Tab-separated table of C-alpha atoms in Angstrom:
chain	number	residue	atom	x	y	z
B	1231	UNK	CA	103.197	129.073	133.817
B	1232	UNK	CA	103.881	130.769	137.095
B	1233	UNK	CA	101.461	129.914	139.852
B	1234	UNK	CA	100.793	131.563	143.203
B	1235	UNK	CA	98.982	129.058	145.870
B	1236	UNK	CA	97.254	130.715	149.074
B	1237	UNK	CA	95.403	129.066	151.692
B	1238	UNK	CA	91.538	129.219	151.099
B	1239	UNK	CA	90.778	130.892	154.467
B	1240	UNK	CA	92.779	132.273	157.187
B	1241	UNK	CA	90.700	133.278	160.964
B	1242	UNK	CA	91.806	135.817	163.412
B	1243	UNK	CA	90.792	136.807	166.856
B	1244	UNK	CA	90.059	140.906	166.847
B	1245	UNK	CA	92.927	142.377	167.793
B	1246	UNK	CA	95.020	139.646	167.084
B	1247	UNK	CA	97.687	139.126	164.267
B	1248	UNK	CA	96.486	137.745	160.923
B	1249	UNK	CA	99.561	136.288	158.805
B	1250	UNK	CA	98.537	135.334	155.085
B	1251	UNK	CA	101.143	133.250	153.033
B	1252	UNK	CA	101.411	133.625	148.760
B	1253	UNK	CA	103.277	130.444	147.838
B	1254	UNK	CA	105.551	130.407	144.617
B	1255	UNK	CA	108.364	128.422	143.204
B	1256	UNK	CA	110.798	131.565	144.391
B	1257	UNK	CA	108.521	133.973	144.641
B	1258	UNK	CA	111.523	136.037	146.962
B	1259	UNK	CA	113.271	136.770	143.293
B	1260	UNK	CA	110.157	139.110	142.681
B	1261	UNK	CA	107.936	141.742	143.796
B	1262	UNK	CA	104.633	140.904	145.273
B	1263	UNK	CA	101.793	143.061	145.706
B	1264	UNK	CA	98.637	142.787	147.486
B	1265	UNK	CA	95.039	143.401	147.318
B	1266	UNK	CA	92.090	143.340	149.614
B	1267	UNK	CA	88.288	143.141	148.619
B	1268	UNK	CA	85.754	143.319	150.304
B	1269	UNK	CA	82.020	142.131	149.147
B	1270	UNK	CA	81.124	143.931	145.823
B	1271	UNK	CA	84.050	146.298	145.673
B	1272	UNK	CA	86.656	146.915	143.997
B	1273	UNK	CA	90.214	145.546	144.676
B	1274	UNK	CA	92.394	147.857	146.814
B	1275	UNK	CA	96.012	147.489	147.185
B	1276	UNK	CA	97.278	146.832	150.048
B	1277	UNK	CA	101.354	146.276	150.166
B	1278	UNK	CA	103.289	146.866	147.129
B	1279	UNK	CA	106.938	145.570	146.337
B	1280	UNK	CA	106.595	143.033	148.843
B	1281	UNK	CA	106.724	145.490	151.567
B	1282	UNK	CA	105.550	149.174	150.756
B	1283	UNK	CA	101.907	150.706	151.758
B	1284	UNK	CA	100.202	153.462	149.705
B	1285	UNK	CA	98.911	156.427	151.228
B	1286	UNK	CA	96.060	155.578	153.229
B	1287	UNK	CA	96.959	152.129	153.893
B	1288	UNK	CA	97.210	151.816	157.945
B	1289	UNK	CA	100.660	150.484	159.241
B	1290	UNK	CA	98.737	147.483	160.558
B	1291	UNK	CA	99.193	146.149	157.729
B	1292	UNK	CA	103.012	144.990	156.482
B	1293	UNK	CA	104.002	142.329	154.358
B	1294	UNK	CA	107.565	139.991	153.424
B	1295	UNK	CA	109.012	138.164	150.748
B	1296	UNK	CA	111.964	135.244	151.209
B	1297	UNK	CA	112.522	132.126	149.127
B	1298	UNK	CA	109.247	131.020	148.446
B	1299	UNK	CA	106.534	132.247	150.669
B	1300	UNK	CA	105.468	135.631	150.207
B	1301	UNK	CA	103.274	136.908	153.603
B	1302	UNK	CA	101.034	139.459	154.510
B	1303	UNK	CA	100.386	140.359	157.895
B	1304	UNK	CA	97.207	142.315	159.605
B	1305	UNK	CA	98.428	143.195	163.055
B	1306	UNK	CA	95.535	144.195	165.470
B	1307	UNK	CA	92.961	142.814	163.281
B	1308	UNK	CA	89.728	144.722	162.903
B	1309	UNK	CA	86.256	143.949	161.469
B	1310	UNK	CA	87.216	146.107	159.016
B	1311	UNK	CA	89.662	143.942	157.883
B	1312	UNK	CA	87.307	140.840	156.851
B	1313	UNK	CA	88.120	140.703	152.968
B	1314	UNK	CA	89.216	138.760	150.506
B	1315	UNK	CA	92.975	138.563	150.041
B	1316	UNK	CA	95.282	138.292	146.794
B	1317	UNK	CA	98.737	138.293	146.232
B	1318	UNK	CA	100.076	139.123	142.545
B	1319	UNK	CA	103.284	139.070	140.765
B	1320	UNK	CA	104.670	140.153	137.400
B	1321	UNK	CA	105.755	137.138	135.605
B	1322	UNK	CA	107.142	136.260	131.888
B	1323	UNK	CA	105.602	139.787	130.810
B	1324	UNK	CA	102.092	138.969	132.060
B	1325	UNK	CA	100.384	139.657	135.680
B	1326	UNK	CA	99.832	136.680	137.685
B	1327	UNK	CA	96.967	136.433	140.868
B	1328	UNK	CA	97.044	134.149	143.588
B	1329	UNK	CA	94.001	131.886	144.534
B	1330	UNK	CA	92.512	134.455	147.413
B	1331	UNK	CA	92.653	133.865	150.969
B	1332	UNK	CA	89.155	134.963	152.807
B	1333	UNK	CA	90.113	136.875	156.220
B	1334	UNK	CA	87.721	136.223	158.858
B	1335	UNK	CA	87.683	138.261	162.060
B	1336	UNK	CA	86.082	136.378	164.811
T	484	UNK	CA	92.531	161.921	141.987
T	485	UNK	CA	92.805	159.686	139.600
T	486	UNK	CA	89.250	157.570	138.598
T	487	UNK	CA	88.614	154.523	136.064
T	488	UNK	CA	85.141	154.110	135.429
T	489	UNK	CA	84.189	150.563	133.082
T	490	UNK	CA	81.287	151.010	130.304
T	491	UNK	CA	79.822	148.852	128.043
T	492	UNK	CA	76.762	146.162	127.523
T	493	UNK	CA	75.583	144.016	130.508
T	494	UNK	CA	74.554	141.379	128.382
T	495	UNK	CA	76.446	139.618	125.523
T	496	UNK	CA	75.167	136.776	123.269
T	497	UNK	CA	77.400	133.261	122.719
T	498	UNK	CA	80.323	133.443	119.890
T	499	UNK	CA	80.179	136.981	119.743
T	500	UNK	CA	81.802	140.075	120.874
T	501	UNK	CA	82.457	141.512	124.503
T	502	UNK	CA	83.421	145.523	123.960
T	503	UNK	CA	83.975	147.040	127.024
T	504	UNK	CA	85.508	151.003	127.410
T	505	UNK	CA	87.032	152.479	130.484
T	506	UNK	CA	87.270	156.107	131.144
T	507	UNK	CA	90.103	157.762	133.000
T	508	UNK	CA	89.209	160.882	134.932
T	509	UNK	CA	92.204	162.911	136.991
T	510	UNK	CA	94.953	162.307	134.946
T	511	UNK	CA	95.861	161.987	130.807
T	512	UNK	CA	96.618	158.398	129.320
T	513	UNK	CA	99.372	160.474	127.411
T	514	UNK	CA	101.537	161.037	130.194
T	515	UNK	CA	102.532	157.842	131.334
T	516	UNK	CA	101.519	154.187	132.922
T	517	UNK	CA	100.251	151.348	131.193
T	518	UNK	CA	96.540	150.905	131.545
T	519	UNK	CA	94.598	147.404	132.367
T	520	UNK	CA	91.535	144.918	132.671
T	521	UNK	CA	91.660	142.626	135.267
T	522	UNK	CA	88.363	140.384	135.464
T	523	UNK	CA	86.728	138.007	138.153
T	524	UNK	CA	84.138	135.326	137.241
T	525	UNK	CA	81.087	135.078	139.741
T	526	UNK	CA	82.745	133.388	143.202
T	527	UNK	CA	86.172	133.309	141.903
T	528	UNK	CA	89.558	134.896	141.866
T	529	UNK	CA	91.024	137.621	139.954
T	530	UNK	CA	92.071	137.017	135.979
T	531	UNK	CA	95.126	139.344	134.320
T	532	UNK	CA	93.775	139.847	130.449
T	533	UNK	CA	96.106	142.400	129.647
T	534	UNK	CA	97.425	146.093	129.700
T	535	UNK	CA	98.535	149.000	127.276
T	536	UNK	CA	100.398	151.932	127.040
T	537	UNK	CA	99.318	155.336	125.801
T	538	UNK	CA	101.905	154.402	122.745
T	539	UNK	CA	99.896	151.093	121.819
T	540	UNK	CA	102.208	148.696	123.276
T	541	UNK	CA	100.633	146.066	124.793
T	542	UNK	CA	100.595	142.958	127.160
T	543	UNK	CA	98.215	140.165	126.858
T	544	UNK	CA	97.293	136.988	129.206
T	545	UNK	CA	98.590	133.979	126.628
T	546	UNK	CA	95.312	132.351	128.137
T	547	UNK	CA	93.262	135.029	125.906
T	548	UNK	CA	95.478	136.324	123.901
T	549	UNK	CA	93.753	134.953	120.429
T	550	UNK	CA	90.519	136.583	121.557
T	551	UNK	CA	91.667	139.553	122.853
T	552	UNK	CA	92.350	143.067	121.787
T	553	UNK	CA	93.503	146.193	123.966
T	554	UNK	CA	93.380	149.277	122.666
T	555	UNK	CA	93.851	152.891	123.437
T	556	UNK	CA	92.232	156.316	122.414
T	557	UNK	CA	94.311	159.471	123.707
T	558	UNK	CA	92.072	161.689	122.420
T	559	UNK	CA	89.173	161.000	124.520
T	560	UNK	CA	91.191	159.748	127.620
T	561	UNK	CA	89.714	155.852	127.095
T	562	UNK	CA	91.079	152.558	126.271
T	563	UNK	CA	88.918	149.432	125.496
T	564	UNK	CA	88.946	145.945	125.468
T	565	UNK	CA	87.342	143.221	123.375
T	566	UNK	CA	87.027	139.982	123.770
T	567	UNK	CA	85.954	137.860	120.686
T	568	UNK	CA	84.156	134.645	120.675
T	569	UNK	CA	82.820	134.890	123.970
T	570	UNK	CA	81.248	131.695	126.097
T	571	UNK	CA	79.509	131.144	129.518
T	572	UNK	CA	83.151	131.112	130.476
T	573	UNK	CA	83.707	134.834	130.171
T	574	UNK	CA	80.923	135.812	132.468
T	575	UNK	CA	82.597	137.968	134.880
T	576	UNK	CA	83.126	141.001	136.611
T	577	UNK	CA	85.588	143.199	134.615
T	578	UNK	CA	87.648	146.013	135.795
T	579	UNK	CA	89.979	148.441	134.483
T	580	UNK	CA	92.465	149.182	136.116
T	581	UNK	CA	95.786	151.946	136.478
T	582	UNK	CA	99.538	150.092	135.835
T	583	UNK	CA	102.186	151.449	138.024
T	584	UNK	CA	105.594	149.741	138.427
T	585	UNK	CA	108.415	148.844	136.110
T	586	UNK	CA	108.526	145.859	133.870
T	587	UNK	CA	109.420	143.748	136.129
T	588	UNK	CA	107.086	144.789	139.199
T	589	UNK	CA	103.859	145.607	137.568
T	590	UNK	CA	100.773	146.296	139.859
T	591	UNK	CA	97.850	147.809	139.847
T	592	UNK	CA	97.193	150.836	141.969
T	593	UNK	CA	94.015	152.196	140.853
T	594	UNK	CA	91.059	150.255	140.116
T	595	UNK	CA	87.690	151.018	138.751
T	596	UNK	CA	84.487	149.656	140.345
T	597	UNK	CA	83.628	146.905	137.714
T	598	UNK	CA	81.099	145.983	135.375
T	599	UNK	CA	79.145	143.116	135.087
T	600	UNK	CA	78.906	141.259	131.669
T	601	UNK	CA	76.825	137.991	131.206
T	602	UNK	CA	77.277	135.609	128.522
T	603	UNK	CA	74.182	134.074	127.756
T	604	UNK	CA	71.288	134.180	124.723
């Protein structure tokens, strides 16, 4: 089955660039989305299609796909941002998560 | 806007059955989207189980698929899951969850809070 491998946690300085990587055997032939939660919520996504925000999303917040790394990136990092991180694909007619990378703003 | 909210017991004894119901608020299960539970064990990542459409089609996470059964009532706006044989194993958050995308591009765009279900006698 497909896996997607992320790095446990990632650290930022505020105001500094956070780049998260979603790690899959050619993960740039397909869309990735992700998701941010925070402590007792709710997922909330983030970056769809690899690169697309929903309404509401801030621009800070961008992602890429190529060959197969998959990587989301928080520009100006903000306290805010301190979450919990998944990538997700749609593989073989099931949705597949990533392991979660916890954001820490220091 | 469009809300998802997750009902169903707290509590579930060993070898029987998890039931859960979500209710969509904002916008009719008829009109399109596939509809889904997503569910995260205490400390851990997120877990597909599966999704349906307003027409009954369904996916299902080949992980669960032998316990699982999504279903889908138009009539009151709702679709359920269940989840037979349950263990310690399926103590977890759940949520439900909207399905936009195509079929190859799934994701899920609008999530309901969760519910907490606990396996245990």
């Amino acid at each position: 089955s497909y896996e997607l491998t992320q790095p446990l946690s990632v650290s930022v300085a505020l105001g500094q660039t956070a780049r998260i990587t979603c790690g899959g055997n050619n993960i740039g032939s397909k869309n990735v989305h992700w998701y941010q939660q925070k402590p007792g919520q709710a997922p909330v996504l983030v970056i769809y299609r690899d690169s697309n925000r929903p309404s509401g999303i801030p621009e800070r917040f961008s992602g890429s796909n190529s060959g197969n790394t998959a990587t989301l990136t928080i520009s100006r990092a903000q306290a805010g941002d301190e979450a919990d991180y998944y990538c997700q694909v749609w593989d073989s007619s099931k949705g597949v998560f990533g392991t979660g990378t916890k954001v820490t703003v220091l | 806007q469009v809300q998802l909210q997750e009902s169903g017991p707290g509590l579930v004894k060993p070898s029987e059955t998890l039931s859960l119901t979500c209710t969509v608020s904002g916008y009719s299960i008829s009109s399109g989207y596939y509809w889904g539970w997503i569910r995260q064990p205490p400390g851990k990542g997120l877990e597909w189980i599966g999704s349906i459409y307003h027409s009954g089609s369904t996916y299902y996470n080949p992980s669960l698929k032998s316990r699982v059964t999504i279903s889908v009532d138009t009539s009151k706006n709702q679709f359920s899951l269940k989840l037979s044989s349950v263990t310690a194993a399926d103590t977890a958050v759940y949520y439900c969850a909207r399905v936009n995308g195509d079929s190859y591009y799934y994701y899920m765009d609008v999530w309901g809070k969760g519910t907490t279900v606990t396996v245990s006698s």
